[in-house]
Amino acid sequence: MPLSPLQARIARDIVSHVRRERFEIGHHLVESQLATTLNVSRTPVKFALGHLVEKGMLTYDRNRGFFLARSSNELTDLASQVMESSEDPLYLKFAELRLRRQLPELFTEIEFMRQFDVSRAALRAVLSRIQQEGWIEQRAGQGWRFLPMIDSVEAYEESYSFRATIEPSGLLAPTFQIDRDTLNACRKQQAFIANGGYLTMTPQELFEANSLFHETLATCSGNRFLQQTVRRLDQLRRLVEYRQAGTRDPRKGQAEEHLAILDCLERGDRLAAADHMRKHLEQARRKKVDPALFE
């Protein structure tokens, strides 16, 4: 039985989690722990794990649960496969048309059901996901409204300028706190990417690793509004940065810059960390903002 879009995304996230944590053969994957880590319920996690058993990634013991049958280093092909199959085609269609500015700002469900020849249930599932990502809202009366997103060079520039203002300030906040475990987890992931991991990671994995780094430091700021803002900006830039899938070389440099920020934090030099963060975001803006992305 084919997976639902939600189950397919969870299968993708499980593969990414295993590769990110560098688990070895025989590692026990516990349903409840995965559900907590991925912030989902256990039922779709169980379906996703069963699918990964069929793909040969896991083995299943009725009394003991799920275990890794292949090491994280052997999952590159499977990672690419699940990344390609995990996205709902209707969602991808909406995203592409929105980036091209080919969708009306206001619309009703009936209009889109007819235009895309889909059921109301399928349409609402996609609209709910888009609403969670922050680029659409339901109108008080009837219908939906698309919200501003990163769909132009100007918007992309503005997003990086804004981040270069708020993220360094988060590192300097009096409430900023980062514990040793969090620091080590960030360092482990960024060191893996810088040492060649970027060559085998999918574009989605690279984006998620980058987002996780910035969102983790935003959380450590102790400012809930900063944390929410950084997360929303990551959601908005996701669609644009997936288009940069072919440009992997800068990923090594980005990971090295992340490690330099972590070095400063480990020394307790938050002023230097903030300066590195500002330069890092300004350099990313210069390298990433490409008019061709919006043509």
PDB file of C-alpha atoms in Angstrom:
ATOM      1  CA  MET A   1       0.000   0.000   0.000  1.00  0.00           C
ATOM      2  CA  PRO A   2       1.482   3.400  -0.957  1.00  0.00           C
ATOM      3  CA  LEU A   3       2.216   5.840   1.841  1.00  0.00           C
ATOM      4  CA  SER A   4       0.120   8.923   2.441  1.00  0.00           C
ATOM      5  CA  PRO A   5       1.918  12.275   1.977  1.00  0.00           C
ATOM      6  CA  LEU A   6       2.309  12.554   5.773  1.00  0.00           C
ATOM      7  CA  GLN A   7       3.719   9.034   6.117  1.00  0.00           C
ATOM      8  CA  ALA A   8       6.085   9.642   3.188  1.00  0.00           C
ATOM      9  CA  ARG A   9       7.402  12.832   4.828  1.00  0.00           C
ATOM     10  CA  ILE A  10       7.922  10.959   8.106  1.00  0.00           C
ATOM     11  CA  ALA A  11       9.831   8.203   6.289  1.00  0.00           C
ATOM     12  CA  ARG A  12      12.025  10.926   4.777  1.00  0.00           C
ATOM     13  CA  ASP A  13      12.590  12.484   8.194  1.00  0.00           C
ATOM     14  CA  ILE A  14      13.500   9.127   9.727  1.00  0.00           C
ATOM     15  CA  VAL A  15      16.130   8.517   7.036  1.00  0.00           C
ATOM     16  CA  SER A  16      17.514  12.017   7.564  1.00  0.00           C
ATOM     17  CA  HIS A  17      17.566  11.503  11.344  1.00  0.00           C
ATOM     18  CA  VAL A  18      19.525   8.244  11.009  1.00  0.00           C
ATOM     19  CA  ARG A  19      22.035   9.838   8.619  1.00  0.00           C
ATOM     20  CA  ARG A  20      22.381  12.950  10.756  1.00  0.00           C
ATOM     21  CA  GLU A  21      23.060  10.954  13.924  1.00  0.00           C
ATOM     22  CA  ARG A  22      25.442   8.569  12.102  1.00  0.00           C
ATOM     23  CA  PHE A  23      23.778   5.426  13.526  1.00  0.00           C
ATOM     24  CA  GLU A  24      25.436   2.068  12.894  1.00  0.00           C
ATOM     25  CA  ILE A  25      23.949  -1.313  11.931  1.00  0.00           C
ATOM     26  CA  GLY A  26      21.893  -2.783  14.749  1.00  0.00           C
ATOM     27  CA  HIS A  27      20.816   0.530  16.258  1.00  0.00           C
ATOM     28  CA  HIS A  28      17.358   0.246  17.857  1.00  0.00           C
ATOM     29  CA  LEU A  29      14.805   2.738  16.519  1.00  0.00           C
ATOM     30  CA  VAL A  30      12.064   3.222  19.101  1.00  0.00           C
ATOM     31  CA  GLU A  31       8.668   4.365  17.812  1.00  0.00           C
ATOM     32  CA  SER A  32       7.877   6.602  20.779  1.00  0.00           C
ATOM     33  CA  GLN A  33      11.270   8.297  20.692  1.00  0.00           C
ATOM     34  CA  LEU A  34      11.000   8.951  16.951  1.00  0.00           C
ATOM     35  CA  ALA A  35       7.499  10.369  17.391  1.00  0.00           C
ATOM     36  CA  THR A  36       8.847  12.784  20.020  1.00  0.00           C
ATOM     37  CA  THR A  37      11.894  13.725  17.940  1.00  0.00           C
ATOM     38  CA  LEU A  38       9.825  14.346  14.795  1.00  0.00           C
ATOM     39  CA  ASN A  39       6.922  15.923  16.723  1.00  0.00           C
ATOM     40  CA  VAL A  40       4.289  13.592  15.244  1.00  0.00           C
ATOM     41  CA  SER A  41       1.997  10.848  16.532  1.00  0.00           C
ATOM     42  CA  ARG A  42       3.131   7.216  16.740  1.00  0.00           C
ATOM     43  CA  THR A  43       0.690   5.802  14.181  1.00  0.00           C
ATOM     44  CA  PRO A  44       2.219   7.360  11.025  1.00  0.00           C
ATOM     45  CA  VAL A  45       5.699   6.653  12.444  1.00  0.00           C
ATOM     46  CA  LYS A  46       4.845   2.941  12.601  1.00  0.00           C
ATOM     47  CA  PHE A  47       3.629   2.957   8.982  1.00  0.00           C
ATOM     48  CA  ALA A  48       6.793   4.776   7.879  1.00  0.00           C
ATOM     49  CA  LEU A  49       9.030   2.311   9.734  1.00  0.00           C
ATOM     50  CA  GLY A  50       7.207  -0.600   8.076  1.00  0.00           C
ATOM     51  CA  HIS A  51       7.846   1.009   4.692  1.00  0.00           C
ATOM     52  CA  LEU A  52      11.562   1.325   5.490  1.00  0.00           C
ATOM     53  CA  VAL A  53      11.609  -2.381   6.384  1.00  0.00           C
ATOM     54  CA  GLU A  54      10.325  -3.094   2.861  1.00  0.00           C
ATOM     55  CA  LYS A  55      13.114  -0.879   1.481  1.00  0.00           C
ATOM     56  CA  GLY A  56      15.755  -2.921   3.321  1.00  0.00           C
ATOM     57  CA  MET A  57      16.859  -0.138   5.639  1.00  0.00           C
ATOM     58  CA  LEU A  58      15.405  -1.757   8.768  1.00  0.00           C
ATOM     59  CA  THR A  59      14.615  -5.166  10.187  1.00  0.00           C
ATOM     60  CA  TYR A  60      11.625  -5.847  12.421  1.00  0.00           C
ATOM     61  CA  ASP A  61      11.404  -8.185  15.400  1.00  0.00           C
ATOM     62  CA  ARG A  62       7.881  -8.699  16.730  1.00  0.00           C
ATOM     63  CA  ASN A  63       9.038  -8.651  20.340  1.00  0.00           C
ATOM     64  CA  ARG A  64      11.871  -6.124  20.147  1.00  0.00           C
ATOM     65  CA  GLY A  65      10.912  -3.616  17.447  1.00  0.00           C
ATOM     66  CA  PHE A  66      12.835  -1.994  14.593  1.00  0.00           C
ATOM     67  CA  PHE A  67      16.596  -2.167  14.060  1.00  0.00           C
ATOM     68  CA  LEU A  68      18.910  -0.609  11.506  1.00  0.00           C
ATOM     69  CA  ALA A  69      19.942  -3.118   8.831  1.00  0.00           C
ATOM     70  CA  ARG A  70      22.253  -0.725   6.962  1.00  0.00           C
ATOM     71  CA  SER A  71      24.631   1.836   8.390  1.00  0.00           C
ATOM     72  CA  SER A  72      23.978   5.529   7.883  1.00  0.00           C
ATOM     73  CA  ASN A  73      26.855   5.666   5.366  1.00  0.00           C
ATOM     74  CA  GLU A  74      25.016   3.214   3.088  1.00  0.00           C
ATOM     75  CA  LEU A  75      21.769   5.173   2.811  1.00  0.00           C
ATOM     76  CA  THR A  76      22.668   7.824   0.234  1.00  0.00           C
ATOM     77  CA  ASP A  77      20.620   6.270  -2.599  1.00  0.00           C
ATOM     78  CA  LEU A  78      17.656   5.588  -0.339  1.00  0.00           C
ATOM     79  CA  ALA A  79      17.813   9.153   0.995  1.00  0.00           C
ATOM     80  CA  SER A  80      17.558  10.534  -2.542  1.00  0.00           C
ATOM     81  CA  GLN A  81      14.705   8.164  -3.307  1.00  0.00           C
ATOM     82  CA  VAL A  82      12.597   9.044  -0.266  1.00  0.00           C
ATOM     83  CA  MET A  83      13.285  12.766  -0.708  1.00  0.00           C
ATOM     84  CA  GLU A  84      11.917  12.641  -4.259  1.00  0.00           C
ATOM     85  CA  SER A  85       8.827  10.616  -3.320  1.00  0.00           C
ATOM     86  CA  SER A  86       7.979  12.359  -0.045  1.00  0.00           C
ATOM     87  CA  GLU A  87       6.609  15.591  -1.462  1.00  0.00           C
ATOM     88  CA  ASP A  88       2.963  15.809  -2.434  1.00  0.00           C
ATOM     89  CA  PRO A  89       2.822  16.628  -6.195  1.00  0.00           C
ATOM     90  CA  LEU A  90      -0.021  19.078  -5.563  1.00  0.00           C
ATOM     91  CA  TYR A  91       2.062  20.902  -2.943  1.00  0.00           C
ATOM     92  CA  LEU A  92       5.007  21.129  -5.335  1.00  0.00           C
ATOM     93  CA  LYS A  93       2.695  22.436  -8.069  1.00  0.00           C
ATOM     94  CA  PHE A  94       1.380  25.166  -5.776  1.00  0.00           C
ATOM     95  CA  ALA A  95       4.895  26.104  -4.684  1.00  0.00           C
ATOM     96  CA  GLU A  96       6.217  26.367  -8.224  1.00  0.00           C
ATOM     97  CA  LEU A  97       3.255  28.414  -9.465  1.00  0.00           C
ATOM     98  CA  ARG A  98       3.446  30.690  -6.426  1.00  0.00           C
ATOM     99  CA  LEU A  99       7.150  31.357  -6.984  1.00  0.00           C
ATOM    100  CA  ARG A 100       6.322  32.226 -10.601  1.00  0.00           C
ATOM    101  CA  ARG A 101       3.501  34.512  -9.395  1.00  0.00           C
ATOM    102  CA  GLN A 102       1.006  32.543 -11.470  1.00  0.00           C
ATOM    103  CA  LEU A 103      -1.601  32.050  -8.726  1.00  0.00           C
ATOM    104  CA  PRO A 104      -4.197  34.661  -7.712  1.00  0.00           C
ATOM    105  CA  GLU A 105      -3.820  36.295  -4.322  1.00  0.00           C
ATOM    106  CA  LEU A 106      -7.411  35.384  -3.379  1.00  0.00           C
ATOM    107  CA  PHE A 107      -9.138  32.125  -4.261  1.00  0.00           C
ATOM    108  CA  THR A 108     -11.795  29.654  -3.099  1.00  0.00           C
ATOM    109  CA  GLU A 109     -11.487  25.914  -2.633  1.00  0.00           C
ATOM    110  CA  ILE A 110     -14.041  25.279  -5.379  1.00  0.00           C
ATOM    111  CA  GLU A 111     -11.964  27.292  -7.859  1.00  0.00           C
ATOM    112  CA  PHE A 112      -8.790  25.339  -7.119  1.00  0.00           C
ATOM    113  CA  MET A 113     -10.588  21.974  -7.001  1.00  0.00           C
ATOM    114  CA  ARG A 114     -11.711  22.631 -10.562  1.00  0.00           C
ATOM    115  CA  GLN A 115      -8.429  24.105 -11.757  1.00  0.00           C
ATOM    116  CA  PHE A 116      -6.266  21.256 -10.400  1.00  0.00           C
ATOM    117  CA  ASP A 117      -8.873  18.476 -10.658  1.00  0.00           C
ATOM    118  CA  VAL A 118      -8.486  17.302  -7.050  1.00  0.00           C
ATOM    119  CA  SER A 119     -10.826  16.378  -4.220  1.00  0.00           C
ATOM    120  CA  ARG A 120     -11.623  18.764  -1.391  1.00  0.00           C
ATOM    121  CA  ALA A 121      -9.833  16.469   1.091  1.00  0.00           C
ATOM    122  CA  ALA A 122      -6.615  16.428  -0.959  1.00  0.00           C
ATOM    123  CA  LEU A 123      -6.754  20.184  -1.457  1.00  0.00           C
ATOM    124  CA  ARG A 124      -7.380  20.920   2.216  1.00  0.00           C
ATOM    125  CA  ALA A 125      -4.458  18.698   3.266  1.00  0.00           C
ATOM    126  CA  VAL A 126      -2.108  20.763   1.092  1.00  0.00           C
ATOM    127  CA  LEU A 127      -3.640  24.081   2.164  1.00  0.00           C
ATOM    128  CA  SER A 128      -3.257  23.079   5.821  1.00  0.00           C
ATOM    129  CA  ARG A 129       0.437  22.355   5.302  1.00  0.00           C
ATOM    130  CA  ILE A 130       0.970  25.638   3.455  1.00  0.00           C
ATOM    131  CA  GLN A 131      -0.852  27.479   6.234  1.00  0.00           C
ATOM    132  CA  GLN A 132       1.494  25.932   8.821  1.00  0.00           C
ATOM    133  CA  GLU A 133       4.472  27.072   6.738  1.00  0.00           C
ATOM    134  CA  GLY A 134       3.148  30.614   6.832  1.00  0.00           C
ATOM    135  CA  TRP A 135       2.502  31.558   3.215  1.00  0.00           C
ATOM    136  CA  ILE A 136      -1.283  31.343   3.160  1.00  0.00           C
ATOM    137  CA  GLU A 137      -4.179  32.233   5.457  1.00  0.00           C
ATOM    138  CA  GLN A 138      -7.885  31.421   5.579  1.00  0.00           C
ATOM    139  CA  ARG A 139     -10.119  34.440   5.174  1.00  0.00           C
ATOM    140  CA  ALA A 140     -12.741  35.208   7.802  1.00  0.00           C
ATOM    141  CA  GLY A 141     -15.564  34.964   5.291  1.00  0.00           C
ATOM    142  CA  GLN A 142     -14.848  32.551   2.487  1.00  0.00           C
ATOM    143  CA  GLY A 143     -11.750  31.407   0.668  1.00  0.00           C
ATOM    144  CA  TRP A 144      -8.025  31.793   1.132  1.00  0.00           C
ATOM    145  CA  ARG A 145      -5.356  34.470   0.718  1.00  0.00           C
ATOM    146  CA  PHE A 146      -1.702  33.988  -0.231  1.00  0.00           C
ATOM    147  CA  LEU A 147       0.658  35.882   2.076  1.00  0.00           C
ATOM    148  CA  PRO A 148       3.934  37.579   1.099  1.00  0.00           C
ATOM    149  CA  MET A 149       6.764  35.103   0.609  1.00  0.00           C
ATOM    150  CA  ILE A 150      10.257  35.034  -0.819  1.00  0.00           C
ATOM    151  CA  ASP A 151       9.321  35.193  -4.490  1.00  0.00           C
ATOM    152  CA  SER A 152      11.651  37.904  -5.768  1.00  0.00           C
ATOM    153  CA  VAL A 153      15.261  39.076  -5.533  1.00  0.00           C
ATOM    154  CA  GLU A 154      14.120  42.007  -3.391  1.00  0.00           C
ATOM    155  CA  ALA A 155      12.292  39.753  -0.918  1.00  0.00           C
ATOM    156  CA  TYR A 156      15.295  37.398  -0.715  1.00  0.00           C
ATOM    157  CA  GLU A 157      17.613  40.357  -0.031  1.00  0.00           C
ATOM    158  CA  GLU A 158      15.244  41.679   2.627  1.00  0.00           C
ATOM    159  CA  SER A 159      15.064  38.322   4.398  1.00  0.00           C
ATOM    160  CA  TYR A 160      18.852  38.100   4.731  1.00  0.00           C
ATOM    161  CA  SER A 161      19.182  41.727   5.820  1.00  0.00           C
ATOM    162  CA  PHE A 162      16.566  41.096   8.503  1.00  0.00           C
ATOM    163  CA  ARG A 163      18.300  37.912   9.675  1.00  0.00           C
ATOM    164  CA  ALA A 164      21.665  39.716   9.836  1.00  0.00           C
ATOM    165  CA  THR A 165      20.012  42.110  12.288  1.00  0.00           C
ATOM    166  CA  ILE A 166      18.117  39.748  14.585  1.00  0.00           C
ATOM    167  CA  GLU A 167      20.257  36.586  14.755  1.00  0.00           C
ATOM    168  CA  PRO A 168      23.471  38.251  16.024  1.00  0.00           C
ATOM    169  CA  SER A 169      21.393  40.141  18.591  1.00  0.00           C
ATOM    170  CA  GLY A 170      20.053  36.813  19.844  1.00  0.00           C
ATOM    171  CA  LEU A 171      23.602  35.654  20.608  1.00  0.00           C
ATOM    172  CA  LEU A 172      24.146  38.819  22.680  1.00  0.00           C
ATOM    173  CA  ALA A 173      20.854  38.597  24.584  1.00  0.00           C
ATOM    174  CA  PRO A 174      21.217  38.500  28.392  1.00  0.00           C
ATOM    175  CA  THR A 175      18.998  35.403  28.370  1.00  0.00           C
ATOM    176  CA  PHE A 176      21.243  33.478  25.933  1.00  0.00           C
ATOM    177  CA  GLN A 177      22.272  30.052  27.225  1.00  0.00           C
ATOM    178  CA  ILE A 178      23.705  27.035  25.435  1.00  0.00           C
ATOM    179  CA  ASP A 179      24.520  23.780  27.201  1.00  0.00           C
ATOM    180  CA  ARG A 180      27.354  21.420  26.409  1.00  0.00           C
ATOM    181  CA  ASP A 181      25.129  18.736  24.853  1.00  0.00           C
ATOM    182  CA  THR A 182      23.530  21.217  22.451  1.00  0.00           C
ATOM    183  CA  LEU A 183      26.923  22.649  21.515  1.00  0.00           C
ATOM    184  CA  ASN A 184      28.352  19.188  20.871  1.00  0.00           C
ATOM    185  CA  ALA A 185      25.342  18.109  18.794  1.00  0.00           C
ATOM    186  CA  CYS A 186      25.661  21.214  16.593  1.00  0.00           C
ATOM    187  CA  ARG A 187      29.399  20.708  16.220  1.00  0.00           C
ATOM    188  CA  LYS A 188      29.011  17.028  15.306  1.00  0.00           C
ATOM    189  CA  GLN A 189      26.609  17.772  12.478  1.00  0.00           C
ATOM    190  CA  GLN A 190      28.482  20.772  11.062  1.00  0.00           C
ATOM    191  CA  ALA A 191      31.855  18.986  11.241  1.00  0.00           C
ATOM    192  CA  PHE A 192      30.394  16.054   9.301  1.00  0.00           C
ATOM    193  CA  ILE A 193      29.160  18.404   6.562  1.00  0.00           C
ATOM    194  CA  ALA A 194      32.452  20.331   6.377  1.00  0.00           C
ATOM    195  CA  ASN A 195      34.517  17.126   6.223  1.00  0.00           C
ATOM    196  CA  GLY A 196      32.839  15.891   3.050  1.00  0.00           C
ATOM    197  CA  GLY A 197      29.348  14.987   4.199  1.00  0.00           C
ATOM    198  CA  TYR A 198      27.923  17.687   1.933  1.00  0.00           C
ATOM    199  CA  LEU A 199      28.949  15.587  -1.074  1.00  0.00           C
ATOM    200  CA  THR A 200      26.510  12.787  -0.197  1.00  0.00           C
ATOM    201  CA  MET A 201      23.702  14.759   1.442  1.00  0.00           C
ATOM    202  CA  THR A 202      20.546  15.616  -0.466  1.00  0.00           C
ATOM    203  CA  PRO A 203      19.567  19.278  -0.961  1.00  0.00           C
ATOM    204  CA  GLN A 204      16.762  18.794   1.563  1.00  0.00           C
ATOM    205  CA  GLU A 205      19.147  17.373   4.161  1.00  0.00           C
ATOM    206  CA  LEU A 206      21.578  20.241   3.654  1.00  0.00           C
ATOM    207  CA  PHE A 207      18.798  22.779   4.027  1.00  0.00           C
ATOM    208  CA  GLU A 208      17.428  21.088   7.162  1.00  0.00           C
ATOM    209  CA  ALA A 209      20.909  20.956   8.724  1.00  0.00           C
ATOM    210  CA  ASN A 210      21.428  24.648   8.015  1.00  0.00           C
ATOM    211  CA  SER A 211      18.006  25.555   9.390  1.00  0.00           C
ATOM    212  CA  LEU A 212      18.510  23.433  12.499  1.00  0.00           C
ATOM    213  CA  PHE A 213      21.758  25.240  13.297  1.00  0.00           C
ATOM    214  CA  HIS A 214      20.200  28.688  13.106  1.00  0.00           C
ATOM    215  CA  GLU A 215      16.969  27.695  14.852  1.00  0.00           C
ATOM    216  CA  THR A 216      18.911  26.026  17.682  1.00  0.00           C
ATOM    217  CA  LEU A 217      20.886  29.192  18.388  1.00  0.00           C
ATOM    218  CA  ALA A 218      17.689  31.249  18.162  1.00  0.00           C
ATOM    219  CA  THR A 219      16.129  28.959  20.767  1.00  0.00           C
ATOM    220  CA  CYS A 220      19.182  29.378  23.003  1.00  0.00           C
ATOM    221  CA  SER A 221      18.609  33.146  22.938  1.00  0.00           C
ATOM    222  CA  GLY A 222      15.719  32.633  25.333  1.00  0.00           C
ATOM    223  CA  ASN A 223      13.564  34.948  23.220  1.00  0.00           C
ATOM    224  CA  ARG A 224      10.455  33.117  22.011  1.00  0.00           C
ATOM    225  CA  PHE A 225       9.696  35.745  19.368  1.00  0.00           C
ATOM    226  CA  LEU A 226      13.174  35.478  17.872  1.00  0.00           C
ATOM    227  CA  GLN A 227      12.833  31.693  17.777  1.00  0.00           C
ATOM    228  CA  GLN A 228       9.452  31.879  16.014  1.00  0.00           C
ATOM    229  CA  THR A 229      10.704  34.486  13.534  1.00  0.00           C
ATOM    230  CA  VAL A 230      13.796  32.490  12.517  1.00  0.00           C
ATOM    231  CA  ARG A 231      11.689  29.354  12.081  1.00  0.00           C
ATOM    232  CA  ARG A 232       9.172  31.184   9.894  1.00  0.00           C
ATOM    233  CA  LEU A 233      11.918  32.701   7.740  1.00  0.00           C
ATOM    234  CA  ASP A 234      13.374  29.215   7.264  1.00  0.00           C
ATOM    235  CA  GLN A 235       9.980  27.947   6.130  1.00  0.00           C
ATOM    236  CA  LEU A 236       9.628  30.796   3.648  1.00  0.00           C
ATOM    237  CA  ARG A 237      13.092  30.376   2.120  1.00  0.00           C
ATOM    238  CA  ARG A 238      12.787  26.582   1.848  1.00  0.00           C
ATOM    239  CA  LEU A 239      11.131  26.686  -1.572  1.00  0.00           C
ATOM    240  CA  VAL A 240      13.747  29.025  -3.040  1.00  0.00           C
ATOM    241  CA  GLU A 241      16.770  27.240  -1.659  1.00  0.00           C
ATOM    242  CA  TYR A 242      15.662  23.816  -2.897  1.00  0.00           C
ATOM    243  CA  ARG A 243      16.164  25.342  -6.346  1.00  0.00           C
ATOM    244  CA  GLN A 244      19.853  25.755  -5.514  1.00  0.00           C
ATOM    245  CA  ALA A 245      20.297  21.981  -5.319  1.00  0.00           C
ATOM    246  CA  GLY A 246      23.131  21.949  -7.825  1.00  0.00           C
ATOM    247  CA  THR A 247      25.353  24.391  -5.974  1.00  0.00           C
ATOM    248  CA  ARG A 248      26.850  22.240  -3.254  1.00  0.00           C
ATOM    249  CA  ASP A 249      30.377  23.634  -2.965  1.00  0.00           C
ATOM    250  CA  PRO A 250      29.332  26.654  -0.832  1.00  0.00           C
ATOM    251  CA  ARG A 251      27.833  24.227   1.698  1.00  0.00           C
ATOM    252  CA  LYS A 252      31.322  23.283   2.896  1.00  0.00           C
ATOM    253  CA  GLY A 253      32.142  26.942   3.512  1.00  0.00           C
ATOM    254  CA  GLN A 254      28.866  27.514   5.320  1.00  0.00           C
ATOM    255  CA  ALA A 255      29.526  24.595   7.670  1.00  0.00           C
ATOM    256  CA  GLU A 256      33.021  25.916   8.380  1.00  0.00           C
ATOM    257  CA  GLU A 257      31.540  29.318   9.222  1.00  0.00           C
ATOM    258  CA  HIS A 258      29.044  27.614  11.541  1.00  0.00           C
ATOM    259  CA  LEU A 259      31.937  25.851  13.288  1.00  0.00           C
ATOM    260  CA  ALA A 260      33.716  29.188  13.766  1.00  0.00           C
ATOM    261  CA  ILE A 261      30.596  30.548  15.500  1.00  0.00           C
ATOM    262  CA  LEU A 262      30.485  27.474  17.744  1.00  0.00           C
ATOM    263  CA  ASP A 263      34.196  27.931  18.595  1.00  0.00           C
ATOM    264  CA  CYS A 264      33.457  31.458  19.816  1.00  0.00           C
ATOM    265  CA  LEU A 265      30.513  30.268  21.900  1.00  0.00           C
ATOM    266  CA  GLU A 266      32.602  27.491  23.430  1.00  0.00           C
ATOM    267  CA  ARG A 267      35.156  30.086  24.518  1.00  0.00           C
ATOM    268  CA  GLY A 268      32.378  32.213  25.961  1.00  0.00           C
ATOM    269  CA  ASP A 269      33.068  35.023  23.479  1.00  0.00           C
ATOM    270  CA  ARG A 270      29.530  35.877  22.422  1.00  0.00           C
ATOM    271  CA  LEU A 271      30.578  39.223  20.955  1.00  0.00           C
ATOM    272  CA  ALA A 272      32.871  37.468  18.481  1.00  0.00           C
ATOM    273  CA  ALA A 273      30.175  34.865  17.783  1.00  0.00           C
ATOM    274  CA  ALA A 274      27.688  37.615  16.943  1.00  0.00           C
ATOM    275  CA  ASP A 275      30.207  39.277  14.622  1.00  0.00           C
ATOM    276  CA  HIS A 276      30.851  35.950  12.862  1.00  0.00           C
ATOM    277  CA  MET A 277      27.083  35.379  12.530  1.00  0.00           C
ATOM    278  CA  ARG A 278      26.550  38.795  10.950  1.00  0.00           C
ATOM    279  CA  LYS A 279      29.391  38.266   8.442  1.00  0.00           C
ATOM    280  CA  HIS A 280      28.154  34.733   7.741  1.00  0.00           C
ATOM    281  CA  LEU A 281      24.640  35.933   6.853  1.00  0.00           C
ATOM    282  CA  GLU A 282      25.883  38.854   4.784  1.00  0.00           C
ATOM    283  CA  GLN A 283      28.195  36.561   2.826  1.00  0.00           C
ATOM    284  CA  ALA A 284      25.371  34.048   2.313  1.00  0.00           C
ATOM    285  CA  ARG A 285      23.219  36.864   0.942  1.00  0.00           C
ATOM    286  CA  ARG A 286      25.869  37.850  -1.592  1.00  0.00           C
ATOM    287  CA  LYS A 287      26.365  34.257  -2.736  1.00  0.00           C
ATOM    288  CA  LYS A 288      22.776  33.038  -2.759  1.00  0.00           C
ATOM    289  CA  VAL A 289      20.696  35.923  -4.072  1.00  0.00           C
ATOM    290  CA  ASP A 290      20.579  35.073  -7.749  1.00  0.00           C
ATOM    291  CA  PRO A 291      17.984  36.642 -10.093  1.00  0.00           C
ATOM    292  CA  ALA A 292      17.949  33.399 -12.109  1.00  0.00           C
ATOM    293  CA  LEU A 293      16.149  31.671  -9.210  1.00  0.00           C
ATOM    294  CA  PHE A 294      13.047  33.740  -9.900  1.00  0.00           C
ATOM    295  CA  GLU A 295      13.009  33.581 -13.685  1.00  0.00           C
TER     296      GLU A 295
END
